[in-house]
Coordinates of C-alpha atoms in Angstrom, one line a residue:
M193 CA 128.1 198.6 177.7
F194 CA 129.4 198.8 174.3
N195 CA 132.8 198.7 174.8
I196 CA 131.9 194.9 176.0
I197 CA 129.6 194.0 173.0
K198 CA 131.9 195.1 170.3
S199 CA 134.5 193.1 172.5
D200 CA 133.0 189.5 171.8
L201 CA 131.9 190.6 168.5
Y202 CA 135.1 191.2 167.9
R203 CA 136.4 188.2 169.7
I204 CA 133.8 185.6 168.9
L205 CA 134.1 186.3 164.8
K206 CA 137.6 185.3 165.6
C207 CA 136.8 182.2 166.7
K208 CA 136.6 179.3 164.6
A209 CA 133.1 177.4 166.9
I210 CA 131.2 179.8 165.5
Y211 CA 131.7 179.7 162.2
V212 CA 131.8 175.3 162.9
C213 CA 128.4 175.9 163.8
L214 CA 127.8 177.4 160.4
I215 CA 128.9 175.3 158.4
I216 CA 127.7 172.2 160.9
I217 CA 123.9 173.5 160.1
T218 CA 124.5 173.9 156.4
I219 CA 125.7 170.5 156.1
M220 CA 122.4 169.4 158.0
N221 CA 120.1 171.5 156.2
L222 CA 122.7 170.8 152.8
T223 CA 121.7 167.1 153.6
T224 CA 117.8 167.8 154.3
A225 CA 117.1 169.4 150.9
I226 CA 118.9 166.4 149.3
S227 CA 117.4 163.8 151.4
V228 CA 113.9 165.6 150.5
S229 CA 113.7 164.9 154.7
P230 CA 113.4 166.6 157.9
G231 CA 115.5 165.4 160.2
H232 CA 115.6 166.0 164.1
I233 CA 116.5 165.0 167.5
G234 CA 115.1 164.6 169.9
I235 CA 111.3 162.5 170.5
S236 CA 109.5 162.2 167.0
I237 CA 106.6 164.1 167.0
G238 CA 103.3 164.0 164.6
S239 CA 102.9 166.1 161.4
S240 CA 101.5 165.0 157.9
L241 CA 104.3 164.3 156.7
N242 CA 105.3 161.5 159.6
E243 CA 102.9 160.3 159.4
N244 CA 103.1 159.4 155.7
I245 CA 106.8 157.9 157.0
Q246 CA 105.0 155.9 159.1
N247 CA 103.2 153.9 156.7
P248 CA 104.4 150.7 156.6
E249 CA 104.3 150.1 152.8
F250 CA 106.0 153.5 153.2
I251 CA 108.2 152.2 154.8
E252 CA 108.8 149.5 153.0
K253 CA 109.5 150.9 150.0
L254 CA 112.6 153.7 151.4
Q255 CA 114.2 150.4 152.2
K256 CA 114.3 149.1 149.3
A257 CA 115.2 151.6 147.8
D258 CA 119.2 151.0 147.5
S259 CA 120.7 155.0 146.1
L260 CA 120.0 158.0 147.1
Q261 CA 118.4 159.1 143.6
A262 CA 116.0 156.6 144.7
F263 CA 115.2 157.6 148.3
R264 CA 114.8 161.1 146.6
D265 CA 112.3 159.6 144.3
V266 CA 110.5 157.5 146.7
M267 CA 110.4 160.8 149.2
K268 CA 109.5 162.9 146.2
S269 CA 106.3 160.0 145.1
M270 CA 104.1 161.3 148.7
G271 CA 102.8 164.0 146.8
E272 CA 104.2 168.1 146.8
F273 CA 104.7 169.3 150.4
A274 CA 106.3 172.1 152.0
L275 CA 109.9 170.8 153.5
D276 CA 111.4 173.9 154.1
K277 CA 108.5 174.1 157.0
E278 CA 108.8 170.8 158.0
S279 CA 112.3 170.8 158.5
I280 CA 112.1 174.5 160.5
G281 CA 109.0 172.8 162.3
Q282 CA 111.9 170.9 164.1
N283 CA 114.1 174.5 164.9
V284 CA 114.2 172.6 168.1
N285 CA 118.0 171.8 167.1
L286 CA 119.2 174.9 167.0
Y287 CA 119.2 174.6 171.5
Y288 CA 123.0 173.4 170.4
V289 CA 124.2 176.0 168.7
F290 CA 122.7 178.3 170.9
I291 CA 124.2 176.2 173.5
V292 CA 128.0 177.3 171.9
I293 CA 127.1 180.7 171.5
V294 CA 126.1 181.0 176.0
V295 CA 129.4 179.6 176.3
L296 CA 131.2 181.9 174.3
V297 CA 129.5 184.9 175.5
I298 CA 129.2 184.3 178.9
T299 CA 130.3 180.9 181.0
T300 CA 134.1 181.4 179.4
D301 CA 134.4 184.6 181.3
F302 CA 133.7 182.8 184.4
S303 CA 135.5 179.6 183.9
N304 CA 138.5 181.8 182.9
K305 CA 137.8 183.8 185.5
T306 CA 138.4 187.3 183.0
I307 CA 135.0 188.4 184.5
K308 CA 136.4 189.3 187.8
N309 CA 139.0 191.3 186.1
T310 CA 136.1 193.6 184.0
L311 CA 134.2 194.1 187.2
A312 CA 136.5 195.4 188.6
S313 CA 137.1 198.1 186.4
S314 CA 134.1 201.1 186.0
V315 CA 131.5 198.0 184.2
S316 CA 128.5 197.5 186.5
R317 CA 126.8 194.2 186.4
P318 CA 123.2 195.9 184.9
K319 CA 125.9 196.6 181.5
Y320 CA 127.9 193.7 182.0
Y321 CA 124.5 191.2 182.2
S322 CA 123.0 193.5 179.2
S323 CA 125.7 193.5 177.3
K324 CA 126.1 189.3 177.4
V325 CA 122.0 189.0 176.6
A326 CA 122.5 191.5 173.3
V327 CA 124.9 190.2 171.9
V328 CA 123.5 186.5 172.8
F329 CA 120.4 187.3 170.9
F330 CA 122.1 189.2 168.5
L331 CA 124.4 186.3 167.4
S332 CA 121.1 183.7 168.3
T333 CA 118.6 185.6 165.6
I334 CA 121.5 185.2 163.1
I335 CA 122.3 181.5 163.7
L336 CA 118.7 181.5 163.3
L337 CA 117.7 183.8 160.2
F338 CA 121.2 182.1 158.3
S339 CA 119.5 178.5 159.1
N340 CA 115.5 179.3 158.2
F341 CA 116.9 181.0 154.6
S342 CA 119.8 179.2 153.4
L343 CA 117.5 176.3 154.6
Y344 CA 114.7 177.7 151.7
L345 CA 117.2 178.2 149.3
L346 CA 119.1 174.9 149.1
N347 CA 116.3 173.6 149.2
Y348 CA 114.3 175.6 146.0
F349 CA 117.6 175.2 144.4
I350 CA 117.9 171.0 144.6
N351 CA 113.7 170.4 145.4
G352 CA 112.2 172.9 143.6
P353 CA 109.2 175.2 143.9
S354 CA 107.2 172.0 144.5
F355 CA 108.4 171.5 147.3
A356 CA 109.1 175.2 148.6
S357 CA 106.8 177.6 150.3
P358 CA 106.1 180.8 149.6
I359 CA 109.2 183.3 151.4
G360 CA 106.9 185.4 152.9
D361 CA 105.2 181.7 155.1
I362 CA 109.4 181.7 156.1
I363 CA 109.3 184.9 156.9
K364 CA 105.9 184.8 159.0
L365 CA 107.0 181.1 160.6
T366 CA 110.7 183.0 161.3
L367 CA 108.8 185.4 163.7
I368 CA 106.0 183.3 165.3
Q369 CA 108.4 181.2 166.7
M370 CA 111.1 183.9 167.4
P371 CA 109.4 184.1 171.2
L372 CA 109.6 180.4 172.0
I373 CA 113.1 180.7 170.6
Y374 CA 114.7 184.1 172.0
G375 CA 112.4 182.1 175.3
I376 CA 114.6 178.7 175.4
I377 CA 117.9 181.3 174.8
S378 CA 116.4 183.1 177.9
L379 CA 117.1 180.1 179.4
L380 CA 120.3 179.6 179.0
L381 CA 121.4 183.0 179.7
G382 CA 119.4 182.9 183.3
V383 CA 121.8 178.9 183.5
S384 CA 125.2 180.3 182.8
F385 CA 124.6 183.5 185.5
V386 CA 123.9 180.9 188.1
F387 CA 126.4 178.5 187.8
G388 CA 128.9 180.2 185.5
R389 CA 131.1 177.5 185.0
T390 CA 131.3 175.8 181.8
S391 CA 131.4 172.1 182.9
I392 CA 128.6 172.9 184.9
F393 CA 126.5 175.1 182.2
N394 CA 127.3 172.0 179.9
T395 CA 126.2 169.3 182.4
I396 CA 123.0 170.9 182.8
S397 CA 121.9 172.7 179.4
I398 CA 123.3 169.9 177.1
P399 CA 120.9 166.9 177.9
F400 CA 118.2 169.7 179.1
I401 CA 116.3 169.1 176.5
L402 CA 115.5 165.6 175.9
V403 CA 115.3 165.2 179.9
V404 CA 112.2 167.3 180.1
Q405 CA 110.7 165.2 177.4
L406 CA 111.1 162.2 178.6
I407 CA 110.0 163.6 182.1
G408 CA 106.5 164.7 181.0
L409 CA 105.9 162.1 178.8
G410 CA 106.7 159.9 181.5
I411 CA 104.3 162.1 183.6
I412 CA 101.8 161.4 181.2
N413 CA 102.2 157.2 180.9
L414 CA 102.3 156.6 184.4
F415 CA 99.4 158.9 185.3
K416 CA 97.4 158.5 182.5
I417 CA 96.5 162.1 182.9
N418 CA 95.8 164.7 179.6
G419 CA 98.9 165.5 177.1
D420 CA 97.2 168.2 175.3
W421 CA 99.2 170.6 177.3
F422 CA 102.6 168.9 177.2
Y423 CA 102.1 168.2 173.6
N424 CA 101.3 171.6 172.2
Y425 CA 103.5 173.5 174.4
E426 CA 106.9 171.8 174.7
I427 CA 109.4 173.4 173.1
Q428 CA 109.4 171.4 170.3
F429 CA 106.3 170.4 170.1
A430 CA 105.3 174.1 170.2
L431 CA 108.3 174.7 166.9
S432 CA 106.3 172.1 165.1
N433 CA 103.1 172.7 165.9
L434 CA 103.5 176.7 164.0
A435 CA 105.4 175.1 161.4
N436 CA 101.0 173.2 160.3
N437 CA 99.1 176.2 159.8
P438 CA 98.3 177.6 163.8
T439 CA 95.2 179.1 164.5
N440 CA 96.1 182.1 164.7
A441 CA 94.9 181.8 169.0
Y442 CA 97.4 179.3 169.7
I443 CA 100.0 181.7 168.0
I444 CA 99.7 184.1 171.1
K445 CA 99.1 181.7 172.8
C446 CA 103.5 181.3 171.7
I447 CA 104.4 183.7 172.3
I448 CA 103.2 184.3 175.4
L449 CA 104.4 181.9 176.7
G450 CA 107.8 182.8 174.7
F451 CA 107.8 186.5 176.3
S452 CA 107.4 184.7 179.9
Y453 CA 110.4 183.4 179.2
I454 CA 111.9 185.8 178.2
I455 CA 110.9 187.2 181.3
I456 CA 111.4 184.5 184.1
F457 CA 114.1 183.4 183.1
N458 CA 117.0 186.3 182.7
I459 CA 114.7 188.3 185.9
I460 CA 116.1 184.7 187.6
G461 CA 119.5 185.3 186.4
Y462 CA 120.1 188.9 187.1
I463 CA 118.6 188.4 190.6
V464 CA 121.1 185.5 190.9
F465 CA 124.5 187.2 189.3
K466 CA 123.4 190.7 191.0
N467 CA 124.0 188.9 194.6
K468 CA 126.8 186.2 193.4
E469 CA 130.1 186.5 195.0
I470 CA 132.9 186.1 191.8
K471 CA 135.8 184.0 192.6

């Protein structure tokens, strides 16, 4: 098991893709700090910052800003706010980096058929599965910590303490988001072991969050039902809600939900992989 972990880490650290991901994260965080506005992928979600941005007078001021400095001045005119927490609330963006990690660690083995040789040696399927999960979780944790704390530092030095949270708040937010983030990573792990090949994995995983959001909102609007369950626990909404001073009860529910995802998706992935014919 440890030999597989060491081999995977050595191979991935020699791969350019992981460093490209780190560069992209840095550019995104730098853009957030310079523009004084968090970006997001997916549907627009509500927050105290978004409510101010949607004000017609404020939108008009942004449209009239003819330079980056003017844009920054307009954003700062809202008053002090925790830009780092607002941006970390959009950590669903990291989902696409996690896809890259799962591809590098797992699906390339299926696509290149190297998994057959590995399992033909002394490596059992439980050891193989456990080692791959450990590597994906380890690398994803590094990515998450790098993203959150590089953002904190860039924002602090570019915009000053008025737009930065105490470091303790960033640590707490990181910790309470981790179960849900590990849950969505576990979903990717399950998909990778069930379907194997990189092409199929990418076809399913890349549009997955957007498709779920569209279906959820479509059901809510079509049948006129109460959508609190969706706005509280859909992954993008939940990560954002956790960044906006949630109650302890809500935090506990999100943690339970995250651990449920971890258990369910890994059980599915392992059972399918255990009985899967490797070609």
